[in-house]
Short mmCIF file of C-alpha atoms in Angstrom, two decimals:
data_model
loop_
_atom_site.label_atom_id
_atom_site.label_comp_id
_atom_site.label_asym_id
_atom_site.label_seq_id
_atom_site.Cartn_x
_atom_site.Cartn_y
_atom_site.Cartn_z
CA MET A 1 -16.42 -22.98 -28.09
CA GLN A 2 -16.12 -20.59 -30.98
CA GLY A 3 -14.13 -17.51 -30.18
CA ARG A 4 -12.48 -14.57 -31.79
CA LYS A 5 -12.46 -14.25 -35.53
CA VAL A 6 -9.36 -13.40 -37.53
CA LEU A 7 -10.21 -10.23 -39.38
CA MET A 8 -8.38 -7.55 -41.30
CA ALA A 9 -9.26 -3.93 -40.62
CA ASP A 10 -12.67 -3.18 -42.13
CA PRO A 11 -13.09 0.25 -43.74
CA GLN A 12 -16.76 0.16 -42.70
CA ASP A 13 -16.16 -0.66 -39.06
CA ASP A 14 -17.95 2.43 -37.78
CA SER A 15 -20.26 2.91 -40.72
CA GLU A 16 -23.42 2.05 -38.79
CA HIS A 17 -22.84 4.95 -36.37
CA GLY A 18 -20.76 7.15 -38.63
CA SER A 19 -23.04 10.13 -38.19
CA ARG A 20 -22.35 10.14 -34.46
CA THR A 21 -18.61 9.63 -34.73
CA GLN A 22 -16.39 12.57 -35.60
CA THR A 23 -13.55 10.31 -36.74
CA ARG A 24 -14.31 6.85 -38.09
CA ARG A 25 -12.44 4.36 -35.94
CA ARG A 26 -10.87 1.22 -37.31
CA GLY A 27 -8.61 -1.59 -36.21
CA ALA A 28 -6.91 -1.11 -32.85
CA ASP A 29 -8.75 2.16 -32.07
CA LEU A 30 -12.16 0.56 -32.49
CA GLU A 31 -11.11 -2.55 -30.61
CA ARG A 32 -9.89 -0.44 -27.68
CA ALA A 33 -13.23 1.40 -27.60
CA ILE A 34 -15.10 -1.91 -27.61
CA PHE A 35 -12.98 -3.32 -24.78
CA GLU A 36 -13.54 -0.18 -22.71
CA ALA A 37 -17.27 -0.48 -23.34
CA VAL A 38 -17.23 -4.10 -22.15
CA ILE A 39 -15.56 -3.11 -18.89
CA GLU A 40 -18.01 -0.25 -18.43
CA GLN A 41 -20.97 -2.57 -19.03
CA LEU A 42 -19.64 -5.17 -16.61
CA GLY A 43 -19.50 -2.50 -13.96
CA THR A 44 -22.94 -1.03 -14.65
CA VAL A 45 -25.20 -3.93 -15.68
CA GLY A 46 -23.13 -6.99 -14.68
CA TYR A 47 -22.15 -10.02 -16.71
CA ALA A 48 -25.57 -11.71 -16.70
CA ARG A 49 -27.25 -8.71 -18.36
CA LEU A 50 -24.39 -7.71 -20.63
CA SER A 51 -25.31 -7.89 -24.32
CA MET A 52 -23.61 -7.35 -27.65
CA GLU A 53 -26.15 -4.61 -28.37
CA GLY A 54 -25.37 -2.82 -25.10
CA VAL A 55 -21.63 -2.99 -25.70
CA ALA A 56 -22.06 -1.67 -29.25
CA ALA A 57 -24.13 1.26 -27.99
CA ALA A 58 -21.61 2.05 -25.24
CA ALA A 59 -18.77 1.93 -27.80
CA ASN A 60 -20.76 4.13 -30.20
CA THR A 61 -20.55 1.60 -32.99
CA GLY A 62 -22.80 -0.97 -34.63
CA LYS A 63 -23.17 -4.52 -33.36
CA ALA A 64 -22.09 -5.81 -36.78
CA ALA A 65 -18.61 -4.51 -35.96
CA LEU A 66 -18.62 -6.81 -32.90
CA TYR A 67 -19.95 -9.88 -34.71
CA ARG A 68 -17.29 -9.49 -37.40
CA ARG A 69 -14.70 -10.05 -34.66
CA TRP A 70 -16.35 -12.25 -32.03
CA ASP A 71 -18.84 -15.09 -32.39
CA ASN A 72 -20.60 -14.38 -29.11
CA ARG A 73 -20.64 -12.43 -25.87
CA ASP A 74 -18.41 -14.90 -24.01
CA ALA A 75 -15.62 -14.61 -26.56
CA LEU A 76 -15.84 -10.82 -26.48
CA VAL A 77 -15.75 -10.57 -22.68
CA ARG A 78 -12.90 -13.08 -22.46
CA ASP A 79 -10.78 -11.02 -24.85
CA ALA A 80 -11.66 -7.74 -23.12
CA LEU A 81 -10.69 -9.01 -19.68
CA GLY A 82 -7.63 -10.78 -21.07
CA ASN A 83 -6.51 -7.48 -22.54
CA LEU A 84 -7.10 -5.69 -19.23
CA LEU A 85 -5.55 -8.16 -16.79
CA PRO A 86 -1.83 -7.52 -16.21
CA GLN A 87 0.85 -10.18 -16.16
CA PRO A 88 2.62 -10.70 -12.80
CA PRO A 89 6.02 -9.04 -12.42
CA ASP A 90 9.28 -10.96 -12.75
CA LEU A 91 11.36 -10.64 -9.61
CA PRO A 92 15.15 -10.18 -9.69
CA GLU A 93 17.00 -13.28 -8.56
CA HIS A 94 18.21 -11.84 -5.26
CA THR A 95 14.89 -10.34 -4.15
CA PRO A 96 14.39 -10.89 -0.39
CA LEU A 97 11.50 -13.19 0.47
CA ARG A 98 9.44 -10.54 2.24
CA ASP A 99 9.95 -7.93 -0.47
CA GLY A 100 9.03 -10.39 -3.20
CA LEU A 101 5.87 -11.53 -1.40
CA LEU A 102 4.76 -7.95 -0.93
CA THR A 103 5.34 -7.19 -4.60
CA LEU A 104 3.37 -10.21 -5.79
CA LEU A 105 0.45 -9.71 -3.41
CA ARG A 106 0.24 -6.02 -4.32
CA TYR A 107 0.12 -7.07 -7.97
CA PHE A 108 -2.62 -9.61 -7.26
CA ASP A 109 -4.71 -7.10 -5.34
CA SER A 110 -4.24 -4.55 -8.11
CA ALA A 111 -5.45 -7.08 -10.69
CA LEU A 112 -8.61 -7.56 -8.63
CA PHE A 113 -9.37 -3.95 -7.81
CA GLY A 114 -7.10 -1.52 -9.64
CA SER A 115 -7.50 -0.07 -13.12
CA LYS A 116 -11.23 -0.68 -13.45
CA GLY A 117 -10.94 -3.81 -11.35
CA ALA A 118 -14.28 -2.95 -9.78
CA ALA A 119 -15.83 -4.33 -12.96
CA PHE A 120 -14.12 -7.67 -12.45
CA GLN A 121 -15.18 -7.62 -8.81
CA ALA A 122 -18.78 -7.37 -9.97
CA VAL A 123 -18.27 -10.33 -12.26
CA ALA A 124 -16.51 -12.41 -9.64
CA ALA A 125 -19.25 -11.77 -7.09
CA GLU A 126 -21.95 -13.19 -9.35
CA SER A 127 -22.85 -16.85 -9.03
CA GLY A 128 -23.74 -19.52 -11.55
CA SER A 129 -22.11 -21.25 -14.47
CA ASP A 130 -22.31 -18.15 -16.66
CA VAL A 131 -19.20 -16.69 -15.07
CA THR A 132 -17.16 -19.88 -15.04
CA LEU A 133 -15.13 -18.88 -18.07
CA LEU A 134 -14.31 -15.52 -16.49
CA ARG A 135 -13.07 -17.10 -13.30
CA GLU A 136 -11.05 -19.57 -15.34
CA LEU A 137 -9.57 -16.66 -17.29
CA PHE A 138 -8.53 -14.90 -14.10
CA GLN A 139 -7.12 -18.17 -12.78
CA THR A 140 -4.96 -18.81 -15.83
CA ARG A 141 -3.99 -15.19 -16.50
CA VAL A 142 -3.36 -13.95 -12.95
CA THR A 143 -3.69 -16.48 -10.12
CA ASP A 144 -1.65 -19.36 -11.52
CA PRO A 145 1.28 -17.20 -12.74
CA CYS A 146 1.32 -15.31 -9.44
CA GLN A 147 1.44 -18.53 -7.44
CA ASP A 148 4.19 -19.86 -9.71
CA ARG A 149 6.28 -16.78 -8.98
CA ILE A 150 5.66 -17.17 -5.25
CA LEU A 151 6.90 -20.76 -5.49
CA THR A 152 9.98 -19.67 -7.43
CA LEU A 153 10.68 -17.00 -4.81
CA LEU A 154 10.24 -19.50 -1.98
CA HIS A 155 12.56 -22.05 -3.59
CA ARG A 156 15.26 -19.42 -3.99
CA HIS A 157 15.24 -19.04 -0.22
CA THR A 158 14.94 -22.74 0.59
CA PRO A 159 18.13 -24.78 0.12
CA ALA A 160 16.40 -28.12 0.79
CA ALA A 161 14.41 -30.11 -1.75
CA PRO A 162 10.94 -28.71 -2.45
CA ASP A 163 7.91 -30.19 -0.71
CA LYS A 164 5.12 -29.91 -3.30
CA GLU A 165 2.14 -30.11 -0.96
CA ARG A 166 3.45 -27.63 1.60
CA ASP A 167 4.90 -25.27 -0.99
CA THR A 168 1.58 -25.20 -2.85
CA THR A 169 -0.24 -24.33 0.36
CA PHE A 170 2.21 -21.50 0.94
CA ALA A 171 1.80 -20.15 -2.60
CA MET A 172 -1.99 -20.25 -2.43
CA ALA A 173 -2.48 -18.67 0.99
CA GLY A 174 -1.92 -14.98 0.23
CA PRO A 175 -3.81 -14.80 -3.10
CA ALA A 176 -6.66 -16.81 -1.57
CA MET A 177 -7.14 -14.25 1.20
CA LEU A 178 -7.18 -11.37 -1.27
CA MET A 179 -9.56 -13.21 -3.61
CA TYR A 180 -11.92 -13.87 -0.71
CA ASN A 181 -12.00 -10.16 0.07
CA CYS A 182 -12.93 -9.46 -3.54
CA ILE A 183 -15.70 -12.00 -4.01
CA SER A 184 -17.21 -11.23 -0.60
CA GLY A 185 -17.55 -7.56 -1.53
CA GLN A 186 -14.88 -6.19 0.80
CA PRO A 187 -13.06 -2.97 -0.13
CA ARG A 188 -9.60 -3.14 -1.64
CA SER A 189 -6.93 -4.22 0.83
CA THR A 190 -4.69 -1.48 2.14
CA ASP A 191 -0.93 -1.78 1.96
CA GLN A 192 -0.93 -2.26 5.72
CA GLN A 193 -3.30 -5.22 5.37
CA ILE A 194 -1.11 -6.79 2.70
CA GLU A 195 1.94 -6.35 4.91
CA SER A 196 0.00 -8.03 7.72
CA ILE A 197 -0.75 -11.03 5.48
CA VAL A 198 2.95 -11.37 4.70
CA ASP A 199 4.29 -10.72 8.22
CA ASN A 200 1.64 -12.55 10.25
CA LEU A 201 0.76 -15.42 7.93
CA LEU A 202 3.23 -16.14 5.15
CA LEU A 203 6.56 -15.58 6.88
CA PRO A 204 5.52 -17.52 10.02
CA LEU A 205 4.21 -20.26 7.73
CA ALA A 206 7.54 -20.33 5.96
CA ARG A 207 9.43 -20.58 9.23
CA THR A 208 7.32 -23.34 10.74
CA GLN A 209 5.35 -25.48 8.31
CA LEU A 210 7.98 -25.15 5.61
CA THR A 211 11.01 -25.43 7.87
CA ARG A 212 13.57 -27.87 6.51
CA PRO A 213 17.25 -28.43 7.15
CA GLY A 214 19.14 -25.36 6.02
CA TRP A 215 16.20 -22.93 6.23
CA PRO A 216 17.69 -19.55 7.15
CA GLY A 217 15.44 -19.10 10.19
CA LYS A 218 14.00 -15.85 11.49
CA THR A 219 16.11 -13.65 9.27
CA ALA A 220 14.61 -15.14 6.06
CA GLY A 221 13.21 -12.54 3.76
CA ARG A 222 14.04 -9.60 6.00
#
């Protein structure tokens, strides 16, 4: 699939709509406006009806400025969401299990709902192959790194050799519950609900299904 084009700043970037723009935007300023317009359009018309023309109008620029940078709508939306989605936090080495799980699940929930996340919720709730690349983007940018950090956190608190199948189940459980809430149209999880996932699902799972010789027992992560 063709994607983003390598392009130097164009002095005519905003020339098509120059009469409506007090200051002609170029480079990073114009790109930021385009990305914001993409997120706005995802939230108002949805991915299926999003068009290069609509994004250009929302960004108050000409569609030629978009096609000079991106070959098609998919490449544009992928870059816009990639720019928006945050990277998961790195946890200090001695972070308690419970504290680390709370931090990572709060991050995951924020990626789904916070900072214009309602637009991504609208995308994720749509069905069909058109949104496959967007779900793959979220998987590679947010879900996979978050689960990797959960695994790293778990292994820091587990002196025995890792069990890949069980550890993977543990790492997937919390993000899966939050993702389900998003794609089923539920409101953003409260901090109390996230704490409940950790205290009533993940920590008991760690103490039972993932119990191995040397596991620190009921005090783990507290």
